[in-house]
Tab-separated table of N, CA and C in Angstrom:
chain	number	residue	atom	x	y	z
A	653	MET	N	108.724	130.117	71.054
A	653	MET	CA	108.863	128.672	71.204
A	653	MET	C	107.906	128.140	72.159
A	654	ASP	N	107.270	126.779	72.086
A	654	ASP	CA	106.752	126.489	73.167
A	654	ASP	C	107.048	125.841	74.499
A	655	ASN	N	106.477	126.401	75.661
A	655	ASN	CA	107.029	125.854	76.915
A	655	ASN	C	107.376	124.564	76.993
A	656	GLN	N	108.417	124.222	77.561
A	656	GLN	CA	108.447	122.320	77.920
A	656	GLN	C	107.865	122.263	79.171
A	657	LYS	N	106.750	121.697	79.620
A	657	LYS	CA	106.488	121.163	80.489
A	657	LYS	C	107.125	120.193	81.195
A	658	ILE	N	107.694	120.232	82.179
A	658	ILE	CA	108.443	119.248	83.232
A	658	ILE	C	108.051	119.061	84.391
A	659	ALA	N	108.263	118.053	84.946
A	659	ALA	CA	108.168	117.455	86.502
A	659	ALA	C	109.727	116.921	86.736
A	660	ILE	N	109.810	117.000	87.993
A	660	ILE	CA	110.965	116.687	88.726
A	660	ILE	C	110.641	115.336	89.753
A	661	ILE	N	110.978	114.104	89.985
A	661	ILE	CA	110.913	113.378	90.793
A	661	ILE	C	112.275	113.120	91.553
A	662	GLY	N	111.914	113.533	93.144
A	662	GLY	CA	113.319	113.377	93.678
A	662	GLY	C	113.936	114.892	93.888
A	663	LEU	N	114.039	114.856	95.229
A	663	LEU	CA	114.430	116.270	95.312
A	663	LEU	C	115.302	116.701	96.437
A	664	GLY	N	116.616	115.506	96.574
A	664	GLY	CA	117.492	115.160	97.267
A	664	GLY	C	118.510	116.777	97.166
A	665	ARG	N	119.861	116.280	97.284
A	665	ARG	CA	120.753	117.215	97.026
A	665	ARG	C	120.651	117.711	95.288
A	666	ILE	N	120.607	116.486	94.565
A	666	ILE	CA	120.894	116.914	92.988
A	666	ILE	C	119.455	117.154	92.780
A	667	GLY	N	118.615	116.825	92.859
A	667	GLY	CA	117.251	117.223	92.360
A	667	GLY	C	116.818	118.576	93.185
A	668	SER	N	117.392	118.811	94.348
A	668	SER	CA	116.886	120.508	94.817
A	668	SER	C	117.654	121.206	93.832
A	669	ALA	N	118.703	120.978	93.659
A	669	ALA	CA	119.841	121.804	92.826
A	669	ALA	C	119.370	122.102	91.570
A	670	PHE	N	118.685	121.015	90.850
A	670	PHE	CA	118.763	121.039	89.630
A	670	PHE	C	116.943	121.955	89.511
A	671	LEU	N	116.278	121.682	90.428
A	671	LEU	CA	114.997	122.158	90.890
A	671	LEU	C	115.394	124.040	90.977
A	672	ARG	N	116.024	124.470	91.685
A	672	ARG	CA	116.711	125.846	91.970
A	672	ARG	C	117.081	126.271	90.330
A	673	ASN	N	117.718	125.466	89.652
A	673	ASN	CA	118.098	126.097	88.215
A	673	ASN	C	117.058	126.231	87.295
A	674	MET	N	116.004	125.137	87.287
A	674	MET	CA	114.697	125.320	86.681
A	674	MET	C	113.840	126.358	86.797
A	675	LEU	N	113.947	126.578	88.186
A	675	LEU	CA	112.944	128.105	88.517
A	675	LEU	C	113.546	129.148	88.180
A	676	GLY	N	114.953	129.187	87.654
A	676	GLY	CA	115.406	130.470	87.066
A	676	GLY	C	115.186	130.300	85.597
A	677	ARG	N	114.998	129.250	84.872
A	677	ARG	CA	114.851	129.426	83.823
A	677	ARG	C	113.316	129.374	83.161
A	678	ARG	N	112.367	129.706	84.063
A	678	ARG	CA	110.856	129.803	83.609
A	678	ARG	C	110.284	130.764	82.471
A	679	GLU	N	111.409	132.042	82.321
A	679	GLU	CA	111.136	132.712	81.611
A	679	GLU	C	111.695	132.611	79.965
A	680	ARG	N	112.364	131.159	80.151
A	680	ARG	CA	112.828	130.206	79.078
A	680	ARG	C	112.447	129.671	78.081
A	681	GLY	N	111.081	129.261	78.601
A	681	GLY	CA	110.672	128.314	77.891
A	681	GLY	C	110.302	127.031	79.067
A	682	VAL	N	110.690	126.822	80.192
A	682	VAL	CA	110.373	125.744	81.230
A	682	VAL	C	109.494	126.468	81.967
A	683	GLU	N	108.367	124.972	82.324
A	683	GLU	CA	107.287	125.210	82.706
A	683	GLU	C	106.904	123.986	83.587
A	684	LEU	N	107.624	124.522	84.748
A	684	LEU	CA	107.274	123.406	86.013
A	684	LEU	C	106.336	122.969	86.684
A	685	VAL	N	105.651	122.022	85.982
A	685	VAL	CA	104.345	121.627	86.270
A	685	VAL	C	103.920	120.694	87.609
A	686	ALA	N	105.298	120.097	88.081
A	686	ALA	CA	105.105	119.211	89.629
A	686	ALA	C	106.526	118.672	89.898
A	687	VAL	N	106.330	118.403	91.173
A	687	VAL	CA	107.531	117.551	91.522
A	687	VAL	C	106.821	116.643	92.723
A	688	ALA	N	108.035	115.549	92.745
A	688	ALA	CA	107.313	114.632	93.685
A	688	ALA	C	108.809	114.466	94.549
A	689	GLU	N	108.596	114.266	96.293
A	689	GLU	CA	109.194	114.204	97.187
A	689	GLU	C	108.894	113.750	98.490
A	690	SER	N	108.925	112.630	98.647
A	690	SER	CA	108.276	111.902	99.836
A	690	SER	C	108.823	112.401	101.160
A	691	GLY	N	110.212	112.869	101.291
A	691	GLY	CA	110.487	113.257	102.213
A	691	GLY	C	110.789	115.031	102.353
A	692	ASP	N	111.141	115.124	103.943
A	692	ASP	CA	111.158	116.640	104.154
A	692	ASP	C	112.749	117.282	103.679
A	693	THR	N	112.816	117.377	102.364
A	693	THR	CA	113.866	118.160	102.185
A	693	THR	C	113.922	119.417	101.538
A	694	PRO	N	115.154	120.231	101.702
A	694	PRO	CA	115.123	121.294	101.345
A	694	PRO	C	114.426	121.904	99.985
A	695	GLY	N	114.785	121.254	99.117
A	695	GLY	CA	113.985	121.103	97.791
A	695	GLY	C	112.434	120.970	97.690
A	696	ARG	N	111.824	120.196	98.578
A	696	ARG	CA	110.530	119.785	98.827
A	696	ARG	C	110.183	121.349	99.296
A	697	GLN	N	110.795	121.944	99.980
A	697	GLN	CA	110.330	123.202	100.650
A	697	GLN	C	110.615	124.403	99.696
A	698	LEU	N	111.565	124.363	98.757
A	698	LEU	CA	111.630	125.466	97.985
A	698	LEU	C	110.840	125.166	96.932
A	699	ALA	N	110.344	123.946	96.673
A	699	ALA	CA	109.108	123.891	95.619
A	699	ALA	C	107.723	124.409	95.966
A	700	LEU	N	107.403	124.282	97.364
A	700	LEU	CA	106.406	124.700	97.905
A	700	LEU	C	106.602	126.190	98.099
A	701	ASP	N	107.557	126.804	98.296
A	701	ASP	CA	107.685	128.185	98.311
A	701	ASP	C	107.638	128.848	96.786
A	702	ALA	N	107.837	128.193	95.900
A	702	ALA	CA	107.876	128.636	94.761
A	702	ALA	C	106.395	128.145	94.172
A	703	GLY	N	105.482	127.870	95.017
A	703	GLY	CA	103.918	127.507	94.380
A	703	GLY	C	103.656	126.131	93.871
A	704	LEU	N	104.643	125.489	93.562
A	704	LEU	CA	104.820	124.460	92.728
A	704	LEU	C	103.961	123.051	93.289
A	705	ALA	N	102.974	122.236	92.903
A	705	ALA	CA	102.242	121.232	93.424
A	705	ALA	C	103.397	120.237	93.628
A	706	VAL	N	103.527	119.720	94.946
A	706	VAL	CA	103.890	118.472	95.314
A	706	VAL	C	103.214	117.723	95.212
A	707	ARG	N	103.596	116.252	94.498
A	707	ARG	CA	102.456	115.531	94.013
A	707	ARG	C	103.064	113.732	94.075
A	708	THR	N	102.239	113.165	94.620
A	708	THR	CA	102.887	111.712	94.514
A	708	THR	C	102.924	111.345	92.855
A	709	LEU	N	104.158	110.120	92.732
A	709	LEU	CA	104.142	109.593	91.310
A	709	LEU	C	103.106	109.423	90.441
A	710	ASP	N	102.242	108.905	91.538
A	710	ASP	CA	100.837	108.360	90.361
A	710	ASP	C	99.972	109.943	90.062
A	711	GLN	N	100.081	110.220	90.871
A	711	GLN	CA	99.573	111.922	90.282
A	711	GLN	C	100.458	112.650	89.239
A	712	ILE	N	101.397	112.591	89.131
A	712	ILE	CA	102.358	112.893	87.811
A	712	ILE	C	101.949	112.227	86.969
A	713	VAL	N	102.160	111.058	87.130
A	713	VAL	CA	102.016	109.984	85.806
A	713	VAL	C	100.412	110.379	85.201
A	714	ALA	N	99.525	110.473	86.166
A	714	ALA	CA	98.382	110.756	85.653
A	714	ALA	C	98.030	111.954	84.755
A	715	LEU	N	99.202	112.825	84.851
A	715	LEU	CA	98.676	113.989	84.153
A	715	LEU	C	99.059	113.967	82.867
A	716	GLY	N	99.703	112.497	82.302
A	716	GLY	CA	99.504	112.501	80.844
A	716	GLY	C	100.407	112.928	80.126
A	717	ASP	N	99.723	113.732	79.054
A	717	ASP	CA	100.814	114.773	78.332
A	717	ASP	C	100.803	116.098	78.539
A	718	GLY	N	100.156	116.471	79.801
A	718	GLY	CA	100.581	117.357	80.573
A	718	GLY	C	101.879	117.637	80.998
A	719	VAL	N	102.629	116.558	80.870
A	719	VAL	CA	104.290	116.329	81.003
A	719	VAL	C	104.917	115.949	79.862
A	720	ASP	N	105.810	117.171	79.453
A	720	ASP	CA	106.666	116.446	78.330
A	720	ASP	C	107.716	115.475	78.597
A	721	ILE	N	108.401	116.533	79.833
A	721	ILE	CA	109.707	115.621	80.117
A	721	ILE	C	109.712	115.519	81.882
A	722	LEU	N	109.650	114.348	82.279
A	722	LEU	CA	110.060	113.652	83.364
A	722	LEU	C	111.292	113.799	83.736
A	723	PHE	N	111.932	114.278	84.799
A	723	PHE	CA	113.211	113.823	85.379
A	723	PHE	C	113.128	112.980	86.647
A	724	ASP	N	113.989	111.965	86.400
A	724	ASP	CA	113.901	110.968	87.694
A	724	ASP	C	115.264	111.376	88.088
A	725	LEU	N	115.212	112.054	89.277
A	725	LEU	CA	116.290	112.282	89.805
A	725	LEU	C	116.408	111.616	91.479
A	726	THR	N	115.959	110.458	91.552
A	726	THR	CA	115.979	109.593	92.526
A	726	THR	C	117.091	108.999	92.647
A	727	GLY	N	117.895	108.449	91.580
A	727	GLY	CA	119.101	107.697	91.812
A	727	GLY	C	118.542	106.584	91.814
A	728	ILE	N	117.123	105.955	91.780
A	728	ILE	CA	117.272	104.336	92.150
A	728	ILE	C	116.257	103.869	91.072
A	729	PRO	N	117.290	102.972	90.326
A	729	PRO	CA	116.959	102.516	89.367
A	729	PRO	C	115.276	101.795	89.256
A	730	ALA	N	114.590	101.111	90.357
A	730	ALA	CA	113.581	100.812	90.952
A	730	ALA	C	112.612	101.971	90.550
A	731	VAL	N	112.799	103.053	90.870
A	731	VAL	CA	111.946	103.967	90.838
A	731	VAL	C	111.748	104.281	89.028
A	732	ARG	N	112.656	104.328	88.182
A	732	ARG	CA	112.724	104.677	86.891
A	732	ARG	C	111.956	103.366	86.244
A	733	ARG	N	112.065	102.279	86.443
A	733	ARG	CA	111.458	101.254	85.991
A	733	ARG	C	109.827	101.348	86.398
A	734	GLU	N	109.280	101.745	87.391
A	734	GLU	CA	107.884	101.875	87.979
A	734	GLU	C	107.613	103.193	87.286
A	735	ILE	N	108.235	103.956	86.945
A	735	ILE	CA	107.733	105.284	86.233
A	735	ILE	C	107.473	104.673	84.362
A	736	ARG	N	108.580	104.017	83.849
A	736	ARG	CA	108.303	103.526	82.551
A	736	ARG	C	107.066	102.393	82.608
A	737	GLU	N	106.656	101.630	83.868
A	737	GLU	CA	105.896	100.455	83.475
A	737	GLU	C	104.213	101.552	83.774
A	738	LYS	N	104.350	102.399	84.679
A	738	LYS	CA	103.121	103.508	84.907
A	738	LYS	C	103.246	104.192	83.596
A	739	LEU	N	103.770	104.636	82.917
A	739	LEU	CA	103.516	105.359	81.644
A	739	LEU	C	102.843	104.642	80.460
A	740	MET	N	103.352	103.144	80.388
A	740	MET	CA	103.076	102.411	79.408
A	740	MET	C	101.837	102.107	79.761
A	741	ALA	N	101.744	101.742	81.238
A	741	ALA	CA	100.027	100.996	81.350
A	741	ALA	C	98.913	102.465	81.140
A	742	MET	N	99.367	103.551	80.930
A	742	MET	CA	98.395	104.555	80.576
A	742	MET	C	98.346	104.697	79.142
A	743	GLY	N	99.402	104.095	78.618
A	743	GLY	CA	99.535	104.351	76.996
A	743	GLY	C	100.107	105.546	76.858
A	744	ASN	N	101.043	106.403	77.753
A	744	ASN	CA	101.541	107.816	77.292
A	744	ASN	C	102.942	107.414	76.715
A	745	HIS	N	102.766	107.741	75.226
A	745	HIS	CA	103.907	107.794	74.384
A	745	HIS	C	104.386	109.342	74.177
A	746	HIS	N	103.814	110.076	75.004
A	746	HIS	CA	104.237	111.489	74.752
A	746	HIS	C	105.376	111.687	75.989
A	747	THR	N	105.100	111.444	77.176
A	747	THR	CA	106.498	112.123	78.302
A	747	THR	C	107.420	111.349	78.114
A	748	VAL	N	108.476	111.986	77.855
A	748	VAL	CA	109.815	111.024	77.771
A	748	VAL	C	110.389	111.318	79.154
A	749	ILE	N	111.052	110.253	79.719
A	749	ILE	CA	111.735	110.133	80.985
A	749	ILE	C	113.491	110.433	80.836
A	750	ALA	N	113.683	111.455	81.700
A	750	ALA	CA	115.061	112.014	81.790
A	750	ALA	C	116.065	111.590	82.799
A	751	SER	N	116.929	111.106	82.514
A	751	SER	CA	117.852	110.415	83.774
A	751	SER	C	118.492	111.535	84.434
A	752	GLU	N	119.444	111.463	85.384
A	752	GLU	CA	120.107	112.220	85.937
A	752	GLU	C	121.266	112.813	85.252
A	753	THR	N	121.859	111.737	83.860
A	753	THR	CA	122.821	112.113	83.219
A	753	THR	C	122.082	113.246	82.105
A	754	ILE	N	121.243	113.190	81.618
A	754	ILE	CA	120.307	114.349	80.961
A	754	ILE	C	120.402	115.779	81.956
A	755	ALA	N	120.152	115.462	83.056
A	755	ALA	CA	119.737	116.423	83.705
A	755	ALA	C	121.545	117.180	84.302
A	756	ARG	N	122.481	116.409	84.437
A	756	ARG	CA	123.849	117.019	84.309
A	756	ARG	C	124.177	117.492	82.931
A	757	LEU	N	123.743	117.209	81.858
A	757	LEU	CA	123.938	118.051	80.283
A	757	LEU	C	123.508	119.061	80.740
A	758	ILE	N	122.009	119.105	80.976
A	758	ILE	CA	121.268	120.286	80.709
A	758	ILE	C	122.010	121.561	81.866
A	759	TRP	N	122.585	121.044	83.005
A	759	TRP	CA	123.062	121.560	83.769
A	759	TRP	C	124.046	122.675	83.589
A	760	ALA	N	125.204	121.795	82.424
A	760	ALA	CA	126.357	122.046	82.243
A	760	ALA	C	126.129	123.050	81.100
A	761	MET	N	125.294	123.294	80.553
A	761	MET	CA	124.661	123.941	79.370
A	761	MET	C	123.913	125.678	80.090
A	762	THR	N	123.648	125.278	81.360
A	762	THR	CA	122.682	126.152	81.941
A	762	THR	C	123.459	127.273	83.037
A	763	THR	N	124.618	126.448	83.520
A	763	THR	CA	125.254	127.385	84.686
A	763	THR	C	126.562	126.892	84.697
A	764	ASP	N	127.266	127.666	85.359
A	764	ASP	CA	128.870	127.289	85.627
A	764	ASP	C	128.868	126.703	87.014
A	765	ASP	N	127.872	126.585	87.739
A	765	ASP	CA	127.854	126.052	89.117
A	765	ASP	C	128.175	124.326	89.070
A	766	ASP	N	128.589	124.087	89.944
A	766	ASP	CA	128.805	122.423	90.366
A	766	ASP	C	127.326	121.851	90.708
A	767	LEU	N	127.098	120.640	89.815
A	767	LEU	CA	126.020	120.312	90.396
A	767	LEU	C	126.199	118.916	91.515
A	768	PRO	N	126.107	118.837	92.794
A	768	PRO	CA	126.359	117.860	93.553
A	768	PRO	C	126.394	116.573	92.996
A	769	VAL	N	127.513	115.812	93.439
A	769	VAL	CA	128.092	114.431	93.226
A	769	VAL	C	127.752	113.521	94.320
A	770	ILE	N	127.105	112.557	94.220
A	770	ILE	CA	127.075	111.605	94.902
A	770	ILE	C	127.774	110.273	94.729
A	771	ALA	N	128.695	110.355	95.441
A	771	ALA	CA	129.991	109.050	95.319
A	771	ALA	C	129.413	107.670	95.149
A	772	GLY	N	129.576	106.966	94.184
A	772	GLY	CA	128.859	105.701	94.069
A	772	GLY	C	127.642	105.679	93.567
A	773	ARG	N	127.257	106.698	92.930
A	773	ARG	CA	125.636	106.748	92.438
A	773	ARG	C	125.557	106.514	91.127
A	774	SER	N	125.137	105.961	90.477
A	774	SER	CA	124.629	105.361	88.896
A	774	SER	C	123.551	106.557	88.470
A	775	THR	N	124.328	107.113	86.996
A	775	THR	CA	123.889	108.287	86.790
A	775	THR	C	123.027	107.844	85.144
A	776	GLY	N	123.535	106.532	84.720
A	776	GLY	CA	122.976	105.962	83.438
A	776	GLY	C	121.628	105.728	83.541
A	777	TYR	N	121.279	105.361	82.357
A	777	TYR	CA	119.774	105.143	82.005
A	777	TYR	C	119.368	103.673	82.454
């Protein structure tokens, strides 16, 4: 099986937990190519400790088809719109944007731990 090259945008409570889970899946076909987090979060430090590139959204989009799945775990609809617009502007028809809903599904299939819940946060596409 080919590795799935993923990037994670947003390493708050949900993104940090998801990153930790994905780091444990590296031997199972998951290749973490980059993360984006502007704040000083535990998830950002986890990424740095794991040797991951912490980049800007623009730098991740510039990777083009070097990213198969881009997980937007910011919880900010404007960020998801920005990602879509930037991918379209680059002519990137390869990278799939996965929302928090997809991350929760993957989480449920890969661990029995609870993924953090943020009250009032929309998880739709």
